[in-house]
PDB file of C-alpha atoms in Angstrom:
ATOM      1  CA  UNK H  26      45.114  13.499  46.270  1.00  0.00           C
ATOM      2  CA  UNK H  27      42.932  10.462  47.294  1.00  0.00           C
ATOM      3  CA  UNK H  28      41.210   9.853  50.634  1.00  0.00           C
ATOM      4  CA  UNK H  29      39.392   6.760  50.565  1.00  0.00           C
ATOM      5  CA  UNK H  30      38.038   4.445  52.822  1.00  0.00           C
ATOM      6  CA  UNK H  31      37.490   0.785  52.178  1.00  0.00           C
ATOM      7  CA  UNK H  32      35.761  -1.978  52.936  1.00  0.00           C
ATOM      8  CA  UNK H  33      35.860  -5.466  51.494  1.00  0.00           C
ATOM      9  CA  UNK H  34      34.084  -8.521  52.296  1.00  0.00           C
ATOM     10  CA  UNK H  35      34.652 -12.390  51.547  1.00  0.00           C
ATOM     11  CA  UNK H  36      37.132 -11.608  48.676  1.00  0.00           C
ATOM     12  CA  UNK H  37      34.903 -10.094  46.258  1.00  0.00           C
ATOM     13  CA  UNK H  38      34.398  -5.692  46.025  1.00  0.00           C
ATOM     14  CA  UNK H  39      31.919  -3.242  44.561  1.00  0.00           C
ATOM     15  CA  UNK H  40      33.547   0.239  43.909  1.00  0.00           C
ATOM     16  CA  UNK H  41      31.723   3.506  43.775  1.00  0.00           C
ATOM     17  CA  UNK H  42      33.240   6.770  43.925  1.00  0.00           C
ATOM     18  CA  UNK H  43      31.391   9.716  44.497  1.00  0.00           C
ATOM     19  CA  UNK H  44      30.902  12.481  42.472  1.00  0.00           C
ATOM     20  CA  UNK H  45      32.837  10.390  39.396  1.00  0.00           C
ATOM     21  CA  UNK H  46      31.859   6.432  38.701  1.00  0.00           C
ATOM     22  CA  UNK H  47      29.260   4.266  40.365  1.00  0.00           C
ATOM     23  CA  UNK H  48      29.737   0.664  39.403  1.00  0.00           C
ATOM     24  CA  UNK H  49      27.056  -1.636  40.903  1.00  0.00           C
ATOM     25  CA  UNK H  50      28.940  -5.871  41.219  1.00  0.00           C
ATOM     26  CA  UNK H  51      28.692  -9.138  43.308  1.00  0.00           C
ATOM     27  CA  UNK H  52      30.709  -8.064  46.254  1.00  0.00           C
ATOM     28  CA  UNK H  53      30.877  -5.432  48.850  1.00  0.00           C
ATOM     29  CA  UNK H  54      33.240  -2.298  48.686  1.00  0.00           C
ATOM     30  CA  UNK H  55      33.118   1.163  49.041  1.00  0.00           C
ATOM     31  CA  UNK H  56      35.084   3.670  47.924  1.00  0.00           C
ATOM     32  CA  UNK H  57      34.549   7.609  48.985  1.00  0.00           C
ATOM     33  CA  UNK H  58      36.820  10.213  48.175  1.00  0.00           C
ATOM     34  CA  UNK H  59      37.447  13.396  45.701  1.00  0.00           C
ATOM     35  CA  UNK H  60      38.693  13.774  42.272  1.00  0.00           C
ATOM     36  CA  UNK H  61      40.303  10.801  40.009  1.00  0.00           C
ATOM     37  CA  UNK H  62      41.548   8.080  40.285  1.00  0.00           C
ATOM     38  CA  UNK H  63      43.732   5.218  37.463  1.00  0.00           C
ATOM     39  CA  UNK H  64      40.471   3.238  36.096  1.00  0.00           C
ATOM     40  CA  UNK H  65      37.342   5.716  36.302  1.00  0.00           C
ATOM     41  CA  UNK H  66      35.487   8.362  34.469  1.00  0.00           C
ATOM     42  CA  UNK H  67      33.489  11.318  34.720  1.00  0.00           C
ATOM     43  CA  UNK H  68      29.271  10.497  34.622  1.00  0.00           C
ATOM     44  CA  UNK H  69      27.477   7.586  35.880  1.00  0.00           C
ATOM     45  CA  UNK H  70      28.147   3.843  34.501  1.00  0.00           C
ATOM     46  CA  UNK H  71      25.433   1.556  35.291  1.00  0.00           C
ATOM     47  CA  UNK H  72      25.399  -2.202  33.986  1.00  0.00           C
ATOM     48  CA  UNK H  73      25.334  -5.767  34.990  1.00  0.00           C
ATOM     49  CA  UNK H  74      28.233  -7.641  36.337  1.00  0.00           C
ATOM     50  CA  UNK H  75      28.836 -11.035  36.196  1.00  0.00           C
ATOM     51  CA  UNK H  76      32.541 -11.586  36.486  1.00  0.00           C
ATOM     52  CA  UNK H  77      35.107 -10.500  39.048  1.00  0.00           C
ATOM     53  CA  UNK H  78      36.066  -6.734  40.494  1.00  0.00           C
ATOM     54  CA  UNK H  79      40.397  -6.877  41.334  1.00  0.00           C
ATOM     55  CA  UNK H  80      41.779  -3.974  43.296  1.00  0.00           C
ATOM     56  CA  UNK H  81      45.771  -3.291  43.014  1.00  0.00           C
ATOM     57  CA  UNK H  82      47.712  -1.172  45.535  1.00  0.00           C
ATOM     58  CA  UNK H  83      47.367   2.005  43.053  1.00  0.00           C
ATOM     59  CA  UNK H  84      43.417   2.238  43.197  1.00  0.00           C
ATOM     60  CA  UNK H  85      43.020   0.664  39.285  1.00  0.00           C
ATOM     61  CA  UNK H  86      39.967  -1.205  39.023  1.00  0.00           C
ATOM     62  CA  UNK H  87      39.941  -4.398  36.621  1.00  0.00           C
ATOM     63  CA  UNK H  88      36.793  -5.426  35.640  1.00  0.00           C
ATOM     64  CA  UNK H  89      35.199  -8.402  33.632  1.00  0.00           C
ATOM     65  CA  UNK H  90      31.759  -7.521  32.447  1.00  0.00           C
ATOM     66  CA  UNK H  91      28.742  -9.055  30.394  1.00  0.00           C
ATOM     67  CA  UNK H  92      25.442  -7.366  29.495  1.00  0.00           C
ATOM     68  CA  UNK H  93      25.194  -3.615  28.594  1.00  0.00           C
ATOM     69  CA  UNK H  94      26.301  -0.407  29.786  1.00  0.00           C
ATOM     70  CA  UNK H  95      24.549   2.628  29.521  1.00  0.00           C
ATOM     71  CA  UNK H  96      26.354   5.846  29.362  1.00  0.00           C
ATOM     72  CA  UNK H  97      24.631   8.818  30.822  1.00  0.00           C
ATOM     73  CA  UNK H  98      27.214  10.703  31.221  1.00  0.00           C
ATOM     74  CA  UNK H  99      28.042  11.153  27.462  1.00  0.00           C
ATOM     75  CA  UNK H 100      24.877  11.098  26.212  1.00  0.00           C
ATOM     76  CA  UNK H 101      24.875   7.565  24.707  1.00  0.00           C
ATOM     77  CA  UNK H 102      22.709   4.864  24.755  1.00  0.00           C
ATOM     78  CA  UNK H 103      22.717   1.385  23.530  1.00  0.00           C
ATOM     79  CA  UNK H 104      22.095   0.926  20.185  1.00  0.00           C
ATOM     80  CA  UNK H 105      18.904  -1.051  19.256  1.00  0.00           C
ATOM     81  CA  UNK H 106      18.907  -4.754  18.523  1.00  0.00           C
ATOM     82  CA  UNK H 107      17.470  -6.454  15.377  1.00  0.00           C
ATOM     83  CA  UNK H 108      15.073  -7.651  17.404  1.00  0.00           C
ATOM     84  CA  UNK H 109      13.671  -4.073  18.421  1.00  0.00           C
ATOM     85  CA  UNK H 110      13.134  -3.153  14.666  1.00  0.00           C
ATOM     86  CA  UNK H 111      10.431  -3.061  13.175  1.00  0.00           C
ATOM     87  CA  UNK H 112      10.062  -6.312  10.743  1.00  0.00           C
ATOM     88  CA  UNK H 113       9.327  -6.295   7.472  1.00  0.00           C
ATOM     89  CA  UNK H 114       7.529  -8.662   5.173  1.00  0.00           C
ATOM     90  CA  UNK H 115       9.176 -10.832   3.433  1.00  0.00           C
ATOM     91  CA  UNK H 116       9.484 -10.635  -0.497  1.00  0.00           C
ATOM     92  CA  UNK H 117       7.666 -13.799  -1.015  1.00  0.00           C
ATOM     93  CA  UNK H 118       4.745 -12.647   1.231  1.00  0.00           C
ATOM     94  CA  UNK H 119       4.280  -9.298  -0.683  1.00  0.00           C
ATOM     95  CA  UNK H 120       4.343 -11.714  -3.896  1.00  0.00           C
ATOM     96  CA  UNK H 121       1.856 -13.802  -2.482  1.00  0.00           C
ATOM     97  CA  UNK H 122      -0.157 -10.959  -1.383  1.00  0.00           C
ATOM     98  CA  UNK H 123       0.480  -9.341  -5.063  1.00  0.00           C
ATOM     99  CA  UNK H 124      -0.647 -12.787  -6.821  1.00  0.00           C
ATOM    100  CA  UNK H 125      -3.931 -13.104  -4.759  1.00  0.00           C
ATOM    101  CA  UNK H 126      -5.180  -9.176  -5.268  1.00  0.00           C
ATOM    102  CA  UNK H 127      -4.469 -10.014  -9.398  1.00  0.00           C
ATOM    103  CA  UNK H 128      -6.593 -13.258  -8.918  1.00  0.00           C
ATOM    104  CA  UNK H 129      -8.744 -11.189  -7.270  1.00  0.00           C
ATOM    105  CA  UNK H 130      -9.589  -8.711  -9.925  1.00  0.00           C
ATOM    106  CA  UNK H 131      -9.431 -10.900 -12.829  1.00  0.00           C
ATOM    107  CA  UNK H 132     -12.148 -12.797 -11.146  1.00  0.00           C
ATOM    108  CA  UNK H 133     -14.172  -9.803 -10.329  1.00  0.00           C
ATOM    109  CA  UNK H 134     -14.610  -9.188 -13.876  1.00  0.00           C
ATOM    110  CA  UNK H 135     -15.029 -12.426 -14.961  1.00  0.00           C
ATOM    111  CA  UNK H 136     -17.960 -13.520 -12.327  1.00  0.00           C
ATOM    112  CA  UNK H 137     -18.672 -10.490 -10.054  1.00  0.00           C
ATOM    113  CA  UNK H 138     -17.400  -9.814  -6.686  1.00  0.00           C
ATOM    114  CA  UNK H 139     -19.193 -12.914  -5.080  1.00  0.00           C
ATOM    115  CA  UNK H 140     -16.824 -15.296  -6.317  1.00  0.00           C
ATOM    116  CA  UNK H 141     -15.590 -18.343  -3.980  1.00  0.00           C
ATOM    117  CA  UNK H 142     -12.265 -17.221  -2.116  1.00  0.00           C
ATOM    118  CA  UNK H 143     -11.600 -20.336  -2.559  1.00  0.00           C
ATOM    119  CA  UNK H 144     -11.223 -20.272  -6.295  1.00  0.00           C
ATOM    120  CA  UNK H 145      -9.418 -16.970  -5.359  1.00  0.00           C
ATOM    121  CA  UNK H 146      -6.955 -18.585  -3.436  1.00  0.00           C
ATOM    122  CA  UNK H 147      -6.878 -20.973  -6.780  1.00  0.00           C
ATOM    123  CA  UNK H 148      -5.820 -19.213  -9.354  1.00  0.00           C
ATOM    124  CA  UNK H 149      -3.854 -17.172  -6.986  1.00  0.00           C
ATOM    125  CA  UNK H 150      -1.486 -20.516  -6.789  1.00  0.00           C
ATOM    126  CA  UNK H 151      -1.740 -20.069  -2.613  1.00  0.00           C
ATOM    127  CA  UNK H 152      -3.430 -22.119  -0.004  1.00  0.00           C
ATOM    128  CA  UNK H 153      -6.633 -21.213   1.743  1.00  0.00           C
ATOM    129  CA  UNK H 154      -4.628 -20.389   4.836  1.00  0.00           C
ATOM    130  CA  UNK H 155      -2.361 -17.991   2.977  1.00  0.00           C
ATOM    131  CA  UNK H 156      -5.124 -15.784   1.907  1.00  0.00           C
ATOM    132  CA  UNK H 157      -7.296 -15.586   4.862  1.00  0.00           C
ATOM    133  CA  UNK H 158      -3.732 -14.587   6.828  1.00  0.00           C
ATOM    134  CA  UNK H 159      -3.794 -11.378   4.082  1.00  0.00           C
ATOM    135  CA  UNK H 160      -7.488 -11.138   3.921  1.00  0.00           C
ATOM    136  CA  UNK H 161      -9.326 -12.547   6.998  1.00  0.00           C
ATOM    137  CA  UNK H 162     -12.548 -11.530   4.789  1.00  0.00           C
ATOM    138  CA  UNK H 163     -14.134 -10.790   1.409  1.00  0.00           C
ATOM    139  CA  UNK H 164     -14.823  -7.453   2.664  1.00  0.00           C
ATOM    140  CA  UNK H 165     -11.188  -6.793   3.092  1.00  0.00           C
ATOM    141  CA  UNK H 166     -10.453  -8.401  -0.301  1.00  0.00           C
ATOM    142  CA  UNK H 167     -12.691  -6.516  -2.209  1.00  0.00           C
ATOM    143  CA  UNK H 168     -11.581  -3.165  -0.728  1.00  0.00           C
ATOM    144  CA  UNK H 169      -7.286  -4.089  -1.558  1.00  0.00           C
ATOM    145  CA  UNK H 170      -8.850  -4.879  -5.046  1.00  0.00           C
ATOM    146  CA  UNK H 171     -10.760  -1.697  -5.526  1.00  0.00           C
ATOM    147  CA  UNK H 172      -7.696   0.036  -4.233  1.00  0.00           C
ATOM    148  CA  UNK H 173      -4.977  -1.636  -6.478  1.00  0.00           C
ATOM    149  CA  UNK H 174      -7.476  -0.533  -9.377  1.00  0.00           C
ATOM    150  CA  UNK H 175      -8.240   2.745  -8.803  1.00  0.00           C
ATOM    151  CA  UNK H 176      -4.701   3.665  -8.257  1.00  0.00           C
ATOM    152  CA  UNK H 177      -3.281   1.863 -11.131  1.00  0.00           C
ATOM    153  CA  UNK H 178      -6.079   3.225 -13.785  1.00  0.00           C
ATOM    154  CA  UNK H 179      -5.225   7.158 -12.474  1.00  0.00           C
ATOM    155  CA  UNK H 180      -1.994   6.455 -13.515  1.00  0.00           C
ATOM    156  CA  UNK H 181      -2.800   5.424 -16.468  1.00  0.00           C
ATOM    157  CA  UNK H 182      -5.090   8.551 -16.682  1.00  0.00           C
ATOM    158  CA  UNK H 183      -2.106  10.069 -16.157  1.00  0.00           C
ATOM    159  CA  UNK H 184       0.142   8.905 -18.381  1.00  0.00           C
ATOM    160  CA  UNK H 185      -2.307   9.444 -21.171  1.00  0.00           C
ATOM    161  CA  UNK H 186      -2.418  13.117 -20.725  1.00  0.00           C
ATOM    162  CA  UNK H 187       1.497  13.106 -20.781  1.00  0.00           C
ATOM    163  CA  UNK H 188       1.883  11.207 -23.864  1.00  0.00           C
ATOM    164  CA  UNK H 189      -0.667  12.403 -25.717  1.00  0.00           C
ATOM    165  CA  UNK H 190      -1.113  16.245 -27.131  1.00  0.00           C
ATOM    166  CA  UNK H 191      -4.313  15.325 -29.216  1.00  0.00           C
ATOM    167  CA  UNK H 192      -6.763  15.563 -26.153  1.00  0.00           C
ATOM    168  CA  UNK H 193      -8.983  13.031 -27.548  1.00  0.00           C
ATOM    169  CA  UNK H 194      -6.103  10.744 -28.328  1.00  0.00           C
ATOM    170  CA  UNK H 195      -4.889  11.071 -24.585  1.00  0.00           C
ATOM    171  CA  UNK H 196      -8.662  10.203 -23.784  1.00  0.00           C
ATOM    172  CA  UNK H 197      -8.958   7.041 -26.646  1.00  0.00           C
ATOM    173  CA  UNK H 198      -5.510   6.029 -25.162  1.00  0.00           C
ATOM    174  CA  UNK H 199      -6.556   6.339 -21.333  1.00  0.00           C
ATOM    175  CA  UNK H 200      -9.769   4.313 -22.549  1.00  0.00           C
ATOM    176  CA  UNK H 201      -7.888   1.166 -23.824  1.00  0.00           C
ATOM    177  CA  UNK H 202      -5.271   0.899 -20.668  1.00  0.00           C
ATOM    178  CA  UNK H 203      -7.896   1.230 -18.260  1.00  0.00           C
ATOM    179  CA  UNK H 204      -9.623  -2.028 -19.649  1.00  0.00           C
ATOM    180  CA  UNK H 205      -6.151  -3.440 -19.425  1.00  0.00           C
ATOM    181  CA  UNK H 206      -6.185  -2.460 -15.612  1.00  0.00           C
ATOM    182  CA  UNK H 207      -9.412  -4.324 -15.083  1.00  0.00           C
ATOM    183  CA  UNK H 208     -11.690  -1.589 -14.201  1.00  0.00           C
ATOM    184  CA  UNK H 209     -14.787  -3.681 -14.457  1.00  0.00           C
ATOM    185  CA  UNK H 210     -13.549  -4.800 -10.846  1.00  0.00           C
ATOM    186  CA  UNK H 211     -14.622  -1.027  -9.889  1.00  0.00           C
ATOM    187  CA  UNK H 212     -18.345  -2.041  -9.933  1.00  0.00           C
ATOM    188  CA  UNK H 213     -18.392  -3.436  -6.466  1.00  0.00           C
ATOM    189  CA  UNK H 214     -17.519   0.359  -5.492  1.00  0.00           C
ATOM    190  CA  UNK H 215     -20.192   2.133  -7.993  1.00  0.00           C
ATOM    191  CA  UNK H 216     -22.894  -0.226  -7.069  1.00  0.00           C
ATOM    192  CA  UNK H 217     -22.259  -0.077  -3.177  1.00  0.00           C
ATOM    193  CA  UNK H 218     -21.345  -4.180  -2.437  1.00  0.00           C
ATOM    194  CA  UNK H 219     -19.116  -2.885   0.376  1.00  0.00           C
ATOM    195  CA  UNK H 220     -17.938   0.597   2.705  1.00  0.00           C
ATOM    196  CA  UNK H 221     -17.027   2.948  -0.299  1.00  0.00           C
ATOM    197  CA  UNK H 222     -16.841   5.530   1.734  1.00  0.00           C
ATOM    198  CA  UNK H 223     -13.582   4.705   3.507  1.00  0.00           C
ATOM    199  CA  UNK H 224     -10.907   7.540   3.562  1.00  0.00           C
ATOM    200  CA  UNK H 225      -8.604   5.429   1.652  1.00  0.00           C
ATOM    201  CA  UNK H 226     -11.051   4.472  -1.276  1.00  0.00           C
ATOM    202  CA  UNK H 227     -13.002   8.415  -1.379  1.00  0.00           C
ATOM    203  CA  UNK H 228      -8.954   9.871  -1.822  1.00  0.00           C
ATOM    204  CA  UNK H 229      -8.380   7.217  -4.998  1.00  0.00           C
ATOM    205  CA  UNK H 230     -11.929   7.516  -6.448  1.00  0.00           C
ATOM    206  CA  UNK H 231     -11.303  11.700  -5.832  1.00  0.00           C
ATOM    207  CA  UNK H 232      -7.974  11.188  -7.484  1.00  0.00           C
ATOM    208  CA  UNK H 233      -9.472   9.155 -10.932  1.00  0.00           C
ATOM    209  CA  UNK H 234     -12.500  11.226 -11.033  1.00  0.00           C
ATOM    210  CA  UNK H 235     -11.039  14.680 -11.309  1.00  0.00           C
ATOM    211  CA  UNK H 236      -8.256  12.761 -13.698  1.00  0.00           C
ATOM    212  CA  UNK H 237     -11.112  11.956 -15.952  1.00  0.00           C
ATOM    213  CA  UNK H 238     -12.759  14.769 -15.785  1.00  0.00           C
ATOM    214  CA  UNK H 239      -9.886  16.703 -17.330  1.00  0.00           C
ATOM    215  CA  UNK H 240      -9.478  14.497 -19.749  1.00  0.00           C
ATOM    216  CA  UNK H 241     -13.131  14.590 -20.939  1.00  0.00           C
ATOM    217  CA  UNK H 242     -12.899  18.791 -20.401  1.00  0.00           C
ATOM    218  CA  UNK H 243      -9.743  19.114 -22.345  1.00  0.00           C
ATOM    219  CA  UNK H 244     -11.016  16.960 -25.287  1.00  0.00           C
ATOM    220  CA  UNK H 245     -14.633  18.604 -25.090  1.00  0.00           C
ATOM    221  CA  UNK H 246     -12.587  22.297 -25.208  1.00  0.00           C
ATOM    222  CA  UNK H 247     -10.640  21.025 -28.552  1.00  0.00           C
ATOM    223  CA  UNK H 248     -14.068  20.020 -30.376  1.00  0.00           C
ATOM    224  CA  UNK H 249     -12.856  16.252 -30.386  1.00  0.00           C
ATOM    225  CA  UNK H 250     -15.384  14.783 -28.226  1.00  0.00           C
ATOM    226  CA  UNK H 251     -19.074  15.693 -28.018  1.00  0.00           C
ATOM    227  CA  UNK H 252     -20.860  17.571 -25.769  1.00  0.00           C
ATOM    228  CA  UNK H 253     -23.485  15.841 -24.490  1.00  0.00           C
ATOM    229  CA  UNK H 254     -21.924  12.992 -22.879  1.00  0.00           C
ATOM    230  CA  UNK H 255     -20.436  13.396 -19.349  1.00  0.00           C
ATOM    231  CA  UNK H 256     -17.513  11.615 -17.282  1.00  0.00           C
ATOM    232  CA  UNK H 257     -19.763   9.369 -15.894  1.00  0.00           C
ATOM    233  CA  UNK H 258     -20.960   8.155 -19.126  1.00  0.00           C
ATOM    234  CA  UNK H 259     -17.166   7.490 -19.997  1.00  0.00           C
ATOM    235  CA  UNK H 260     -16.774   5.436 -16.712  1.00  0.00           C
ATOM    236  CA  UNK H 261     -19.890   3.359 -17.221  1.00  0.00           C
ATOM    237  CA  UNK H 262     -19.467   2.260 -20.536  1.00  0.00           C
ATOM    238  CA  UNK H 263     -15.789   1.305 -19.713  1.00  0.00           C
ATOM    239  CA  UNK H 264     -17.361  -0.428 -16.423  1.00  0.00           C
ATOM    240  CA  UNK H 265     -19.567  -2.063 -18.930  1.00  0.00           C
ATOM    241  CA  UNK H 266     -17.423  -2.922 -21.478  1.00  0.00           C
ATOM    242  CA  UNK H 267     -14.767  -4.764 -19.915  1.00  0.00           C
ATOM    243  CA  UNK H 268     -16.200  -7.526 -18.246  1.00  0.00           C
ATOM    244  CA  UNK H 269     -17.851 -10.607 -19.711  1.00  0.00           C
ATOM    245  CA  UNK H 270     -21.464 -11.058 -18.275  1.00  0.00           C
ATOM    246  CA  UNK H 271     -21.293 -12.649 -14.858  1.00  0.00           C
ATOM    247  CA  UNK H 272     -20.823 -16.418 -14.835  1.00  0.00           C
ATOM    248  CA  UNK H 273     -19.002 -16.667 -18.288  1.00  0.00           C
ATOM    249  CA  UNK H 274     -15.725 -17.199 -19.057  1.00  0.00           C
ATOM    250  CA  UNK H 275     -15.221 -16.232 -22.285  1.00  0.00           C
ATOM    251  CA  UNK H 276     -12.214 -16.840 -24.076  1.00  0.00           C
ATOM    252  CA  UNK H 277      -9.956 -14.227 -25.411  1.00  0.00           C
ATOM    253  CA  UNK H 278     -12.165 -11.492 -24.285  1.00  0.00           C
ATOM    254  CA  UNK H 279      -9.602  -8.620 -24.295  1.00  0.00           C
ATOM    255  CA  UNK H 280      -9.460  -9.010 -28.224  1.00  0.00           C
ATOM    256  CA  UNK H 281     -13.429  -8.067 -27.695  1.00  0.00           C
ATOM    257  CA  UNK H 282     -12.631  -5.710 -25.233  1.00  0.00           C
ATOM    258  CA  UNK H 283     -11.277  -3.766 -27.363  1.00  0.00           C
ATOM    259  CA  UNK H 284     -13.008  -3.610 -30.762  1.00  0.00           C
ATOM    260  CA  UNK H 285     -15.923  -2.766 -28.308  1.00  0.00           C
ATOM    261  CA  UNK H 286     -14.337  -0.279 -26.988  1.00  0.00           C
ATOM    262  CA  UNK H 287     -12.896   1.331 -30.286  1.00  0.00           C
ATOM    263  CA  UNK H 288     -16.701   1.816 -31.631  1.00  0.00           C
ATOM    264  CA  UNK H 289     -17.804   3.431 -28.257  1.00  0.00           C
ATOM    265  CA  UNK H 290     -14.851   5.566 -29.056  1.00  0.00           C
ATOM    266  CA  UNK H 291     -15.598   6.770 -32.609  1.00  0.00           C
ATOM    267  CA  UNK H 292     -19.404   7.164 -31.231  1.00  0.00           C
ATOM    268  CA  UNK H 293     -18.011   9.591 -28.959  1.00  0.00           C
ATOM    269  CA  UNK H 294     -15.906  11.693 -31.375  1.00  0.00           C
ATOM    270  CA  UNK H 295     -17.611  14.281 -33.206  1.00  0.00           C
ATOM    271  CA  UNK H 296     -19.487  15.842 -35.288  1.00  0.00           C
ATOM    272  CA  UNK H 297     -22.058  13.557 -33.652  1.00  0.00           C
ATOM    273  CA  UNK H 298     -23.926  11.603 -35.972  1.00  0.00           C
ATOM    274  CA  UNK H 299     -27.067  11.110 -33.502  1.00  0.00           C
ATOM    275  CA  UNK H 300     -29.057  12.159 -30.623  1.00  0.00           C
ATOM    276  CA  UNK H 301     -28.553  10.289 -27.644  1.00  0.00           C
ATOM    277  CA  UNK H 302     -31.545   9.625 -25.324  1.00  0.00           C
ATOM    278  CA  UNK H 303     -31.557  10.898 -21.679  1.00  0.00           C
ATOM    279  CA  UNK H 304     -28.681  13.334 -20.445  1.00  0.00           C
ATOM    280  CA  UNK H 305     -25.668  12.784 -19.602  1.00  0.00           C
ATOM    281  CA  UNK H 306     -24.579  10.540 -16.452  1.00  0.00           C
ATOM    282  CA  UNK H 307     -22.367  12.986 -14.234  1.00  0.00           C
ATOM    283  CA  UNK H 308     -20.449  11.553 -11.270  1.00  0.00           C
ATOM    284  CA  UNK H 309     -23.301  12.406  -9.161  1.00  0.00           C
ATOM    285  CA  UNK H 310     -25.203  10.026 -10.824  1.00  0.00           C
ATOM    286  CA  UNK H 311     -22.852   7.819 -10.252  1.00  0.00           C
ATOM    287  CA  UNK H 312     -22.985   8.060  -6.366  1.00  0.00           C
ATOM    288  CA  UNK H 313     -27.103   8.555  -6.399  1.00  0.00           C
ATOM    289  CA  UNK H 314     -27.398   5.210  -8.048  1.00  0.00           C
TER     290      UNK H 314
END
């Protein structure tokens, strides 16, 4: 049974029934009463109306609606729009962003970490605008570069213990693809140009060091590489060794590289066939200097 009591003004209603449906529109009407009735539901719908409300004689409500309804009742709620989600960046602005970091470090080893953004932003194939919106400063540049390289060369690191079981084969090999990662572009960090102490940068140098180090240990262990050289003397000489001298381009320089590196290498294996000078350069060194 229904009791209800109902009042409607200049031809247009708002229905609300207590206890069951509340249903905010653009007339006047109320309804009050217990239990059901044809057209309503258990909980509380709450929305915007915009179109008309039409009683019939049996207490069915027709309704035409825009905007969105929230269901409280069942436990629903609207599901988000595109435009609440996150965005993400578009493929060709992580490409862009991609091209200028490579620039980046091939002209950090080339001429040093004070190199023009502008001939950044050249050989980058980007405009001037397009870097400063991914880098609003060298500092900022330098740090993504330092990054992208210190990553990259543990994994390398990595990979050489993996496919290597000679230990100083997986070092030799580790050697070679870290000049092919650029890590000449890692002097800005050992030589203190910018912040090397953010978290970010201290987790990827930690990472590369102790990488290293086991390399060096493991080979050291097997009686492949000498004693009295240390990881930072591997790190230097690499630093060293795969960069042209500031200021000069020189042509073809990884086919240098490379012999260069080769002879440091067969210096390093033993029996040793000298004394080196000095002791050897620790990572400690490394950070005092």
């Amino acid at each position: 049974m229904r009791v209800a009591v109902e009042t409607v003004a200049k031809g247009a209603a708002q229905a609300a029934v207590t206890g069951n449906t509340a249903q905010p529109g653009t007339g006047s009407a109320t309804l009050t009463g217990t239990g059901t009735g044809t057209g309503t539901g258990t909980g509380t719908d709450s929305g915007t109306d915009s179109g008309s409300v039409t009683r019939t004689g049996t207490g069915s409500v027709t309704r035409t609606r825009t905007g969105r309804v929230a269901e409280a009742a069942a436990g629903k709620s609207a599901a988000p729009t595109a435009s609440c989600r996150a965005a993400r960046p578009r493929a060709d602005a992580l490409r862009n962003r991609e091209r200028i970091v490579s620039a980046a470090r091939e002209l950090f080893v080339e001429f040093g970490p004070d190199v023009a953004l502008d001939d950044v932003a050249r050989r980058a194939g980007v405009g001037n605008a397009t870097l400063y919106r991914n880098f609003p400063d060298r500092a900022a540049l330098t740090h993504e570069v330092v990054l992208a390289v210190t990553s990259r060369t543990t994994l390398r690191a990595e990979e050489a213990v993996t496919a290597e079981s000679d230990p100083f084969a997986a070092l030799s090999r580790f050697v070679h693809a870290a000049a092919d990662e650029r890590i000449g572009a890692l002097c800005p960090m050992i030589s203190g140009v910018f912040d090397k102490d953010h978290p970010d940068l201290l987790a990827e140098r930690d990472r590369l060091e102790e990488t290293v180090a086991g390399l060096v240990s493991r080979a050291q262990s097997a009686g492949r590489l000498r004693t009295d050289i240390a990881v930072g003397d591997v790190l230097v000489a690499l630093s060293q060794l795969t960069r042209p001298l500031p200021g000069i381009a020189c042509q073809g320089i990884d086919r240098f590289t490379h012999r260069h590196l080769q002879l440091f290498l067969d210096g390093l294996e033993t029996p040793a066939r000298s004394e080196l000078p000095g002791s050897a350069a620790t990572l400690e060194d490394l950070r005092r200097s």
